[in-house]
Amino acid sequence: MHLTCSEAYVVTGGRGAVQTLTASGYEETPLAAGTVAWFTPGTIHRLVNEDGLRITVLMQNSGLPEAGDAVLTLPPEYLTDLETYAAATVIPADAPVAERERVARARRDLALEGYRALRDAEGPTALAAFHEAAAALVRPRLADWRERWRRGAGAAADATRDQLDRLERGDTSHLATAVVRAEQPVTHGKFGMCGRLDVYPGTP
């Protein structure tokens, strides 16, 4: 579950589903080639690969989701403090691939255990408790997140406001500074929060 970021899936192949849990209840959204699905912060989400599902994931806020703005639905005893949570979720970067894969699968299984408990719970109490625990876990990172947002998404919003102001005055000078850029992944197959990721420059 993300606390400050929306997430979108552009499905490019195969089929599957995204299971979601919010204060409105449980839903399952089918995913097939051509589907674009998205959800807002507070949506507990689980991807299910039914047949060769391939998606491009778009996330808000300049890499914030992989910088900690995603809290896994571990059982409550793992959400008591950062050290306990980290011990159950951090994948050692310098470990052999087989060990990283083992840790990733173990944390996935633990998150599924907590997810099922939340999905099966009666009433909003369990979900509200998870929201509070997740917020407490990320609180020490908020200053860093705010700075990341300021340099990325916040700066982009400020630039758009400036461009609108210029156009309103009849000033088109910013159009003369247009540029074209392209990026290639710097890392392939990194173990991320939501599976294996290709990572582009500027994201952790």
PDB file of C-alpha atoms in Angstrom:
ATOM      1  CA  MET A   1       0.000   0.000   0.000  1.00  0.00           C
ATOM      2  CA  HIS A   2       1.293   3.459  -0.943  1.00  0.00           C
ATOM      3  CA  LEU A   3       0.778   6.345   1.442  1.00  0.00           C
ATOM      4  CA  THR A   4       1.339   9.281  -0.938  1.00  0.00           C
ATOM      5  CA  CYS A   5       1.525   7.896  -4.483  1.00  0.00           C
ATOM      6  CA  SER A   6      -0.950   6.800  -7.101  1.00  0.00           C
ATOM      7  CA  GLU A   7       0.065   3.805  -9.217  1.00  0.00           C
ATOM      8  CA  ALA A   8      -0.959   2.817 -12.747  1.00  0.00           C
ATOM      9  CA  TYR A   9      -0.575  -0.324 -14.842  1.00  0.00           C
ATOM     10  CA  VAL A  10      -0.372  -0.270 -18.626  1.00  0.00           C
ATOM     11  CA  VAL A  11      -0.896  -3.893 -19.666  1.00  0.00           C
ATOM     12  CA  THR A  12       1.161  -4.855 -22.729  1.00  0.00           C
ATOM     13  CA  GLY A  13       0.603  -8.608 -22.788  1.00  0.00           C
ATOM     14  CA  GLY A  14      -0.854 -11.689 -21.148  1.00  0.00           C
ATOM     15  CA  ARG A  15      -3.600 -11.592 -18.602  1.00  0.00           C
ATOM     16  CA  GLY A  16      -4.087 -11.382 -14.868  1.00  0.00           C
ATOM     17  CA  ALA A  17      -5.806  -9.260 -12.262  1.00  0.00           C
ATOM     18  CA  VAL A  18      -5.153  -6.722  -9.567  1.00  0.00           C
ATOM     19  CA  GLN A  19      -6.877  -7.463  -6.281  1.00  0.00           C
ATOM     20  CA  THR A  20      -7.526  -4.344  -4.225  1.00  0.00           C
ATOM     21  CA  LEU A  21      -8.707  -3.624  -0.709  1.00  0.00           C
ATOM     22  CA  THR A  22      -9.873  -0.177   0.423  1.00  0.00           C
ATOM     23  CA  ALA A  23     -12.311   1.194   2.981  1.00  0.00           C
ATOM     24  CA  SER A  24     -14.960   0.511   0.307  1.00  0.00           C
ATOM     25  CA  GLY A  25     -14.153  -3.199   0.348  1.00  0.00           C
ATOM     26  CA  TYR A  26     -12.471  -5.839  -1.798  1.00  0.00           C
ATOM     27  CA  GLU A  27     -12.411  -5.706  -5.622  1.00  0.00           C
ATOM     28  CA  GLU A  28     -10.731  -7.616  -8.428  1.00  0.00           C
ATOM     29  CA  THR A  29      -9.934  -5.795 -11.680  1.00  0.00           C
ATOM     30  CA  PRO A  30      -9.129  -7.986 -14.717  1.00  0.00           C
ATOM     31  CA  LEU A  31      -5.950  -7.093 -16.602  1.00  0.00           C
ATOM     32  CA  ALA A  32      -5.425  -7.859 -20.307  1.00  0.00           C
ATOM     33  CA  ALA A  33      -3.436  -6.287 -23.140  1.00  0.00           C
ATOM     34  CA  GLY A  34      -4.616  -2.705 -23.608  1.00  0.00           C
ATOM     35  CA  THR A  35      -5.966  -2.259 -20.071  1.00  0.00           C
ATOM     36  CA  VAL A  36      -4.870   0.828 -18.154  1.00  0.00           C
ATOM     37  CA  ALA A  37      -5.739   0.524 -14.457  1.00  0.00           C
ATOM     38  CA  TRP A  38      -4.779   2.846 -11.622  1.00  0.00           C
ATOM     39  CA  PHE A  39      -5.446   3.456  -7.962  1.00  0.00           C
ATOM     40  CA  THR A  40      -4.808   6.093  -5.346  1.00  0.00           C
ATOM     41  CA  PRO A  41      -2.903   6.067  -2.016  1.00  0.00           C
ATOM     42  CA  GLY A  42      -4.408   3.799   0.624  1.00  0.00           C
ATOM     43  CA  THR A  43      -5.269   1.036  -1.849  1.00  0.00           C
ATOM     44  CA  ILE A  44      -3.876  -2.315  -0.759  1.00  0.00           C
ATOM     45  CA  HIS A  45      -3.038  -4.065  -4.020  1.00  0.00           C
ATOM     46  CA  ARG A  46      -1.973  -7.528  -5.085  1.00  0.00           C
ATOM     47  CA  LEU A  47      -1.069  -8.461  -8.661  1.00  0.00           C
ATOM     48  CA  VAL A  48      -2.027 -11.921  -9.904  1.00  0.00           C
ATOM     49  CA  ASN A  49      -0.285 -13.265 -13.030  1.00  0.00           C
ATOM     50  CA  GLU A  50      -2.672 -15.695 -14.725  1.00  0.00           C
ATOM     51  CA  ASP A  51      -0.916 -16.105 -18.088  1.00  0.00           C
ATOM     52  CA  GLY A  52       2.257 -14.247 -19.056  1.00  0.00           C
ATOM     53  CA  LEU A  53       1.129 -10.890 -17.665  1.00  0.00           C
ATOM     54  CA  ARG A  54       3.369  -8.030 -18.773  1.00  0.00           C
ATOM     55  CA  ILE A  55       2.809  -4.516 -17.505  1.00  0.00           C
ATOM     56  CA  THR A  56       4.512  -1.153 -17.456  1.00  0.00           C
ATOM     57  CA  VAL A  57       4.098   0.383 -14.023  1.00  0.00           C
ATOM     58  CA  LEU A  58       3.808   4.148 -13.702  1.00  0.00           C
ATOM     59  CA  MET A  59       4.159   5.630 -10.239  1.00  0.00           C
ATOM     60  CA  GLN A  60       3.727   9.141  -8.997  1.00  0.00           C
ATOM     61  CA  ASN A  61       6.321  11.329  -7.289  1.00  0.00           C
ATOM     62  CA  SER A  62       9.823  10.745  -8.658  1.00  0.00           C
ATOM     63  CA  GLY A  63      10.618   7.246  -7.428  1.00  0.00           C
ATOM     64  CA  LEU A  64       9.056   7.746  -4.007  1.00  0.00           C
ATOM     65  CA  PRO A  65       7.320   4.327  -4.067  1.00  0.00           C
ATOM     66  CA  GLU A  66      10.651   2.480  -4.220  1.00  0.00           C
ATOM     67  CA  ALA A  67      12.110   4.884  -1.629  1.00  0.00           C
ATOM     68  CA  GLY A  68       9.794   3.531   1.037  1.00  0.00           C
ATOM     69  CA  ASP A  69       6.310   4.811   0.125  1.00  0.00           C
ATOM     70  CA  ALA A  70       5.033   1.260   0.012  1.00  0.00           C
ATOM     71  CA  VAL A  71       4.299  -0.671   3.175  1.00  0.00           C
ATOM     72  CA  LEU A  72       3.734  -4.390   2.846  1.00  0.00           C
ATOM     73  CA  THR A  73       0.704  -5.928   4.543  1.00  0.00           C
ATOM     74  CA  LEU A  74       2.713  -7.951   7.035  1.00  0.00           C
ATOM     75  CA  PRO A  75       0.946  -9.326  10.114  1.00  0.00           C
ATOM     76  CA  PRO A  76       0.674  -6.698  12.899  1.00  0.00           C
ATOM     77  CA  GLU A  77       3.595  -8.047  14.952  1.00  0.00           C
ATOM     78  CA  TYR A  78       5.988  -7.050  12.120  1.00  0.00           C
ATOM     79  CA  LEU A  79       4.658  -3.480  11.933  1.00  0.00           C
ATOM     80  CA  THR A  80       5.574  -2.379  15.471  1.00  0.00           C
ATOM     81  CA  ASP A  81       8.790  -0.501  14.578  1.00  0.00           C
ATOM     82  CA  LEU A  82      11.192   0.130  11.695  1.00  0.00           C
ATOM     83  CA  GLU A  83      13.777  -2.418  12.826  1.00  0.00           C
ATOM     84  CA  THR A  84      11.260  -5.263  13.038  1.00  0.00           C
ATOM     85  CA  TYR A  85       9.711  -4.312   9.699  1.00  0.00           C
ATOM     86  CA  ALA A  86      13.123  -4.002   7.997  1.00  0.00           C
ATOM     87  CA  ALA A  87      14.270  -7.385   9.295  1.00  0.00           C
ATOM     88  CA  ALA A  88      11.302  -8.977   7.526  1.00  0.00           C
ATOM     89  CA  THR A  89      11.412  -6.959   4.301  1.00  0.00           C
ATOM     90  CA  VAL A  90      14.902  -5.755   3.337  1.00  0.00           C
ATOM     91  CA  ILE A  91      16.540  -7.739   0.544  1.00  0.00           C
ATOM     92  CA  PRO A  92      20.337  -7.718   1.000  1.00  0.00           C
ATOM     93  CA  ALA A  93      21.753  -6.042  -2.121  1.00  0.00           C
ATOM     94  CA  ASP A  94      25.108  -7.830  -1.923  1.00  0.00           C
ATOM     95  CA  ALA A  95      23.681 -11.337  -1.457  1.00  0.00           C
ATOM     96  CA  PRO A  96      23.751 -13.901  -4.287  1.00  0.00           C
ATOM     97  CA  VAL A  97      20.710 -13.836  -6.587  1.00  0.00           C
ATOM     98  CA  ALA A  98      19.351 -17.094  -5.162  1.00  0.00           C
ATOM     99  CA  GLU A  99      19.387 -15.640  -1.631  1.00  0.00           C
ATOM    100  CA  ARG A 100      17.760 -12.392  -2.765  1.00  0.00           C
ATOM    101  CA  GLU A 101      15.056 -14.417  -4.475  1.00  0.00           C
ATOM    102  CA  ARG A 102      14.500 -16.499  -1.326  1.00  0.00           C
ATOM    103  CA  VAL A 103      14.125 -13.369   0.831  1.00  0.00           C
ATOM    104  CA  ALA A 104      11.783 -11.776  -1.742  1.00  0.00           C
ATOM    105  CA  ARG A 105       9.552 -14.864  -1.761  1.00  0.00           C
ATOM    106  CA  ALA A 106       9.566 -15.068   2.044  1.00  0.00           C
ATOM    107  CA  ARG A 107       8.468 -11.441   2.431  1.00  0.00           C
ATOM    108  CA  ARG A 108       5.828 -11.948  -0.277  1.00  0.00           C
ATOM    109  CA  ASP A 109       4.427 -14.923   1.622  1.00  0.00           C
ATOM    110  CA  LEU A 110       4.396 -12.945   4.873  1.00  0.00           C
ATOM    111  CA  ALA A 111       2.642 -10.029   3.130  1.00  0.00           C
ATOM    112  CA  LEU A 112       0.057 -12.461   1.719  1.00  0.00           C
ATOM    113  CA  GLU A 113      -0.614 -13.756   5.224  1.00  0.00           C
ATOM    114  CA  GLY A 114      -1.328 -10.240   6.464  1.00  0.00           C
ATOM    115  CA  TYR A 115      -3.293  -9.367   3.322  1.00  0.00           C
ATOM    116  CA  ARG A 116      -5.609 -12.340   3.713  1.00  0.00           C
ATOM    117  CA  ALA A 117      -6.235 -11.445   7.345  1.00  0.00           C
ATOM    118  CA  LEU A 118      -7.138  -7.868   6.360  1.00  0.00           C
ATOM    119  CA  ARG A 119      -9.373  -9.087   3.535  1.00  0.00           C
ATOM    120  CA  ASP A 120     -11.175 -11.536   5.816  1.00  0.00           C
ATOM    121  CA  ALA A 121     -11.589  -9.076   8.705  1.00  0.00           C
ATOM    122  CA  GLU A 122     -15.096  -7.892   9.555  1.00  0.00           C
ATOM    123  CA  GLY A 123     -15.554  -4.124   9.564  1.00  0.00           C
ATOM    124  CA  PRO A 124     -13.029  -1.298   9.119  1.00  0.00           C
ATOM    125  CA  THR A 125     -11.077  -1.716  12.376  1.00  0.00           C
ATOM    126  CA  ALA A 126      -8.278  -3.958  11.038  1.00  0.00           C
ATOM    127  CA  LEU A 127      -7.750  -1.800   7.947  1.00  0.00           C
ATOM    128  CA  ALA A 128      -7.649   1.392  10.030  1.00  0.00           C
ATOM    129  CA  ALA A 129      -5.083  -0.218  12.353  1.00  0.00           C
ATOM    130  CA  PHE A 130      -2.921  -1.150   9.343  1.00  0.00           C
ATOM    131  CA  HIS A 131      -3.158   2.422   8.013  1.00  0.00           C
ATOM    132  CA  GLU A 132      -1.999   3.803  11.381  1.00  0.00           C
ATOM    133  CA  ALA A 133       0.872   1.308  11.658  1.00  0.00           C
ATOM    134  CA  ALA A 134       2.012   2.072   8.095  1.00  0.00           C
ATOM    135  CA  ALA A 135       1.955   5.828   8.751  1.00  0.00           C
ATOM    136  CA  ALA A 136       4.021   5.372  11.915  1.00  0.00           C
ATOM    137  CA  LEU A 137       6.600   3.294  10.021  1.00  0.00           C
ATOM    138  CA  VAL A 138       7.170   5.941   7.346  1.00  0.00           C
ATOM    139  CA  ARG A 139       7.068   9.022   9.587  1.00  0.00           C
ATOM    140  CA  PRO A 140      10.900   9.173  10.024  1.00  0.00           C
ATOM    141  CA  ARG A 141      11.298   9.363   6.233  1.00  0.00           C
ATOM    142  CA  LEU A 142       8.848  12.190   5.578  1.00  0.00           C
ATOM    143  CA  ALA A 143      11.455  14.989   5.451  1.00  0.00           C
ATOM    144  CA  ASP A 144      13.422  13.074   2.792  1.00  0.00           C
ATOM    145  CA  TRP A 145      10.230  12.342   0.860  1.00  0.00           C
ATOM    146  CA  ARG A 146       9.206  15.992   0.947  1.00  0.00           C
ATOM    147  CA  GLU A 147      12.585  17.011  -0.494  1.00  0.00           C
ATOM    148  CA  ARG A 148      12.350  14.340  -3.217  1.00  0.00           C
ATOM    149  CA  TRP A 149       8.856  15.590  -4.064  1.00  0.00           C
ATOM    150  CA  ARG A 150      10.023  19.227  -4.066  1.00  0.00           C
ATOM    151  CA  ARG A 151      12.850  18.471  -6.541  1.00  0.00           C
ATOM    152  CA  GLY A 152      10.697  16.236  -8.763  1.00  0.00           C
ATOM    153  CA  ALA A 153       6.906  16.404  -8.930  1.00  0.00           C
ATOM    154  CA  GLY A 154       6.718  19.733  -7.082  1.00  0.00           C
ATOM    155  CA  ALA A 155       9.248  21.331  -9.446  1.00  0.00           C
ATOM    156  CA  ALA A 156       7.304  19.998 -12.458  1.00  0.00           C
ATOM    157  CA  ALA A 157       4.064  21.504 -11.130  1.00  0.00           C
ATOM    158  CA  ASP A 158       5.827  24.827 -10.507  1.00  0.00           C
ATOM    159  CA  ALA A 159       7.221  24.808 -14.066  1.00  0.00           C
ATOM    160  CA  THR A 160       3.739  24.211 -15.495  1.00  0.00           C
ATOM    161  CA  ARG A 161       2.330  27.096 -13.439  1.00  0.00           C
ATOM    162  CA  ASP A 162       5.116  29.342 -14.760  1.00  0.00           C
ATOM    163  CA  GLN A 163       4.414  28.282 -18.358  1.00  0.00           C
ATOM    164  CA  LEU A 164       0.690  28.973 -17.961  1.00  0.00           C
ATOM    165  CA  ASP A 165       1.498  32.402 -16.532  1.00  0.00           C
ATOM    166  CA  ARG A 166       3.824  33.130 -19.462  1.00  0.00           C
ATOM    167  CA  LEU A 167       1.235  32.071 -22.040  1.00  0.00           C
ATOM    168  CA  GLU A 168      -1.387  34.219 -20.351  1.00  0.00           C
ATOM    169  CA  ARG A 169       0.955  37.202 -20.831  1.00  0.00           C
ATOM    170  CA  GLY A 170       1.621  36.218 -24.453  1.00  0.00           C
ATOM    171  CA  ASP A 171       5.213  35.195 -23.603  1.00  0.00           C
ATOM    172  CA  THR A 172       6.313  32.135 -25.606  1.00  0.00           C
ATOM    173  CA  SER A 173      10.033  32.308 -24.759  1.00  0.00           C
ATOM    174  CA  HIS A 174       9.983  28.998 -22.879  1.00  0.00           C
ATOM    175  CA  LEU A 175       9.073  27.196 -26.116  1.00  0.00           C
ATOM    176  CA  ALA A 176      12.469  28.128 -27.578  1.00  0.00           C
ATOM    177  CA  THR A 177      14.211  25.998 -24.926  1.00  0.00           C
ATOM    178  CA  ALA A 178      12.446  22.719 -25.878  1.00  0.00           C
ATOM    179  CA  VAL A 179      14.574  19.570 -25.553  1.00  0.00           C
ATOM    180  CA  VAL A 180      14.248  15.854 -26.319  1.00  0.00           C
ATOM    181  CA  ARG A 181      15.567  13.218 -23.920  1.00  0.00           C
ATOM    182  CA  ALA A 182      15.669   9.424 -23.750  1.00  0.00           C
ATOM    183  CA  GLU A 183      16.750   6.998 -21.028  1.00  0.00           C
ATOM    184  CA  GLN A 184      17.643   3.335 -20.881  1.00  0.00           C
ATOM    185  CA  PRO A 185      17.410   1.226 -17.718  1.00  0.00           C
ATOM    186  CA  VAL A 186      20.524   1.229 -15.554  1.00  0.00           C
ATOM    187  CA  THR A 187      19.470  -1.956 -13.743  1.00  0.00           C
ATOM    188  CA  HIS A 188      17.519  -4.928 -15.072  1.00  0.00           C
ATOM    189  CA  GLY A 189      15.527  -7.326 -12.913  1.00  0.00           C
ATOM    190  CA  LYS A 190      16.028  -5.616  -9.526  1.00  0.00           C
ATOM    191  CA  PHE A 191      13.920  -7.118  -6.744  1.00  0.00           C
ATOM    192  CA  GLY A 192      11.442  -4.326  -6.048  1.00  0.00           C
ATOM    193  CA  MET A 193       8.355  -3.932  -3.909  1.00  0.00           C
ATOM    194  CA  CYS A 194       6.055  -5.259  -6.645  1.00  0.00           C
ATOM    195  CA  GLY A 195       8.255  -7.810  -8.395  1.00  0.00           C
ATOM    196  CA  ARG A 196      11.259  -7.606 -10.712  1.00  0.00           C
ATOM    197  CA  LEU A 197      11.980  -4.086 -11.968  1.00  0.00           C
ATOM    198  CA  ASP A 198      14.022  -2.391 -14.644  1.00  0.00           C
ATOM    199  CA  VAL A 199      15.284   0.785 -12.954  1.00  0.00           C
ATOM    200  CA  TYR A 200      15.866   4.069 -14.773  1.00  0.00           C
ATOM    201  CA  PRO A 201      18.267   6.864 -13.748  1.00  0.00           C
ATOM    202  CA  GLY A 202      17.075   9.024 -10.881  1.00  0.00           C
ATOM    203  CA  THR A 203      15.176   6.267  -9.067  1.00  0.00           C
ATOM    204  CA  PRO A 204      16.588   4.259  -6.138  1.00  0.00           C
TER     205      PRO A 204
END
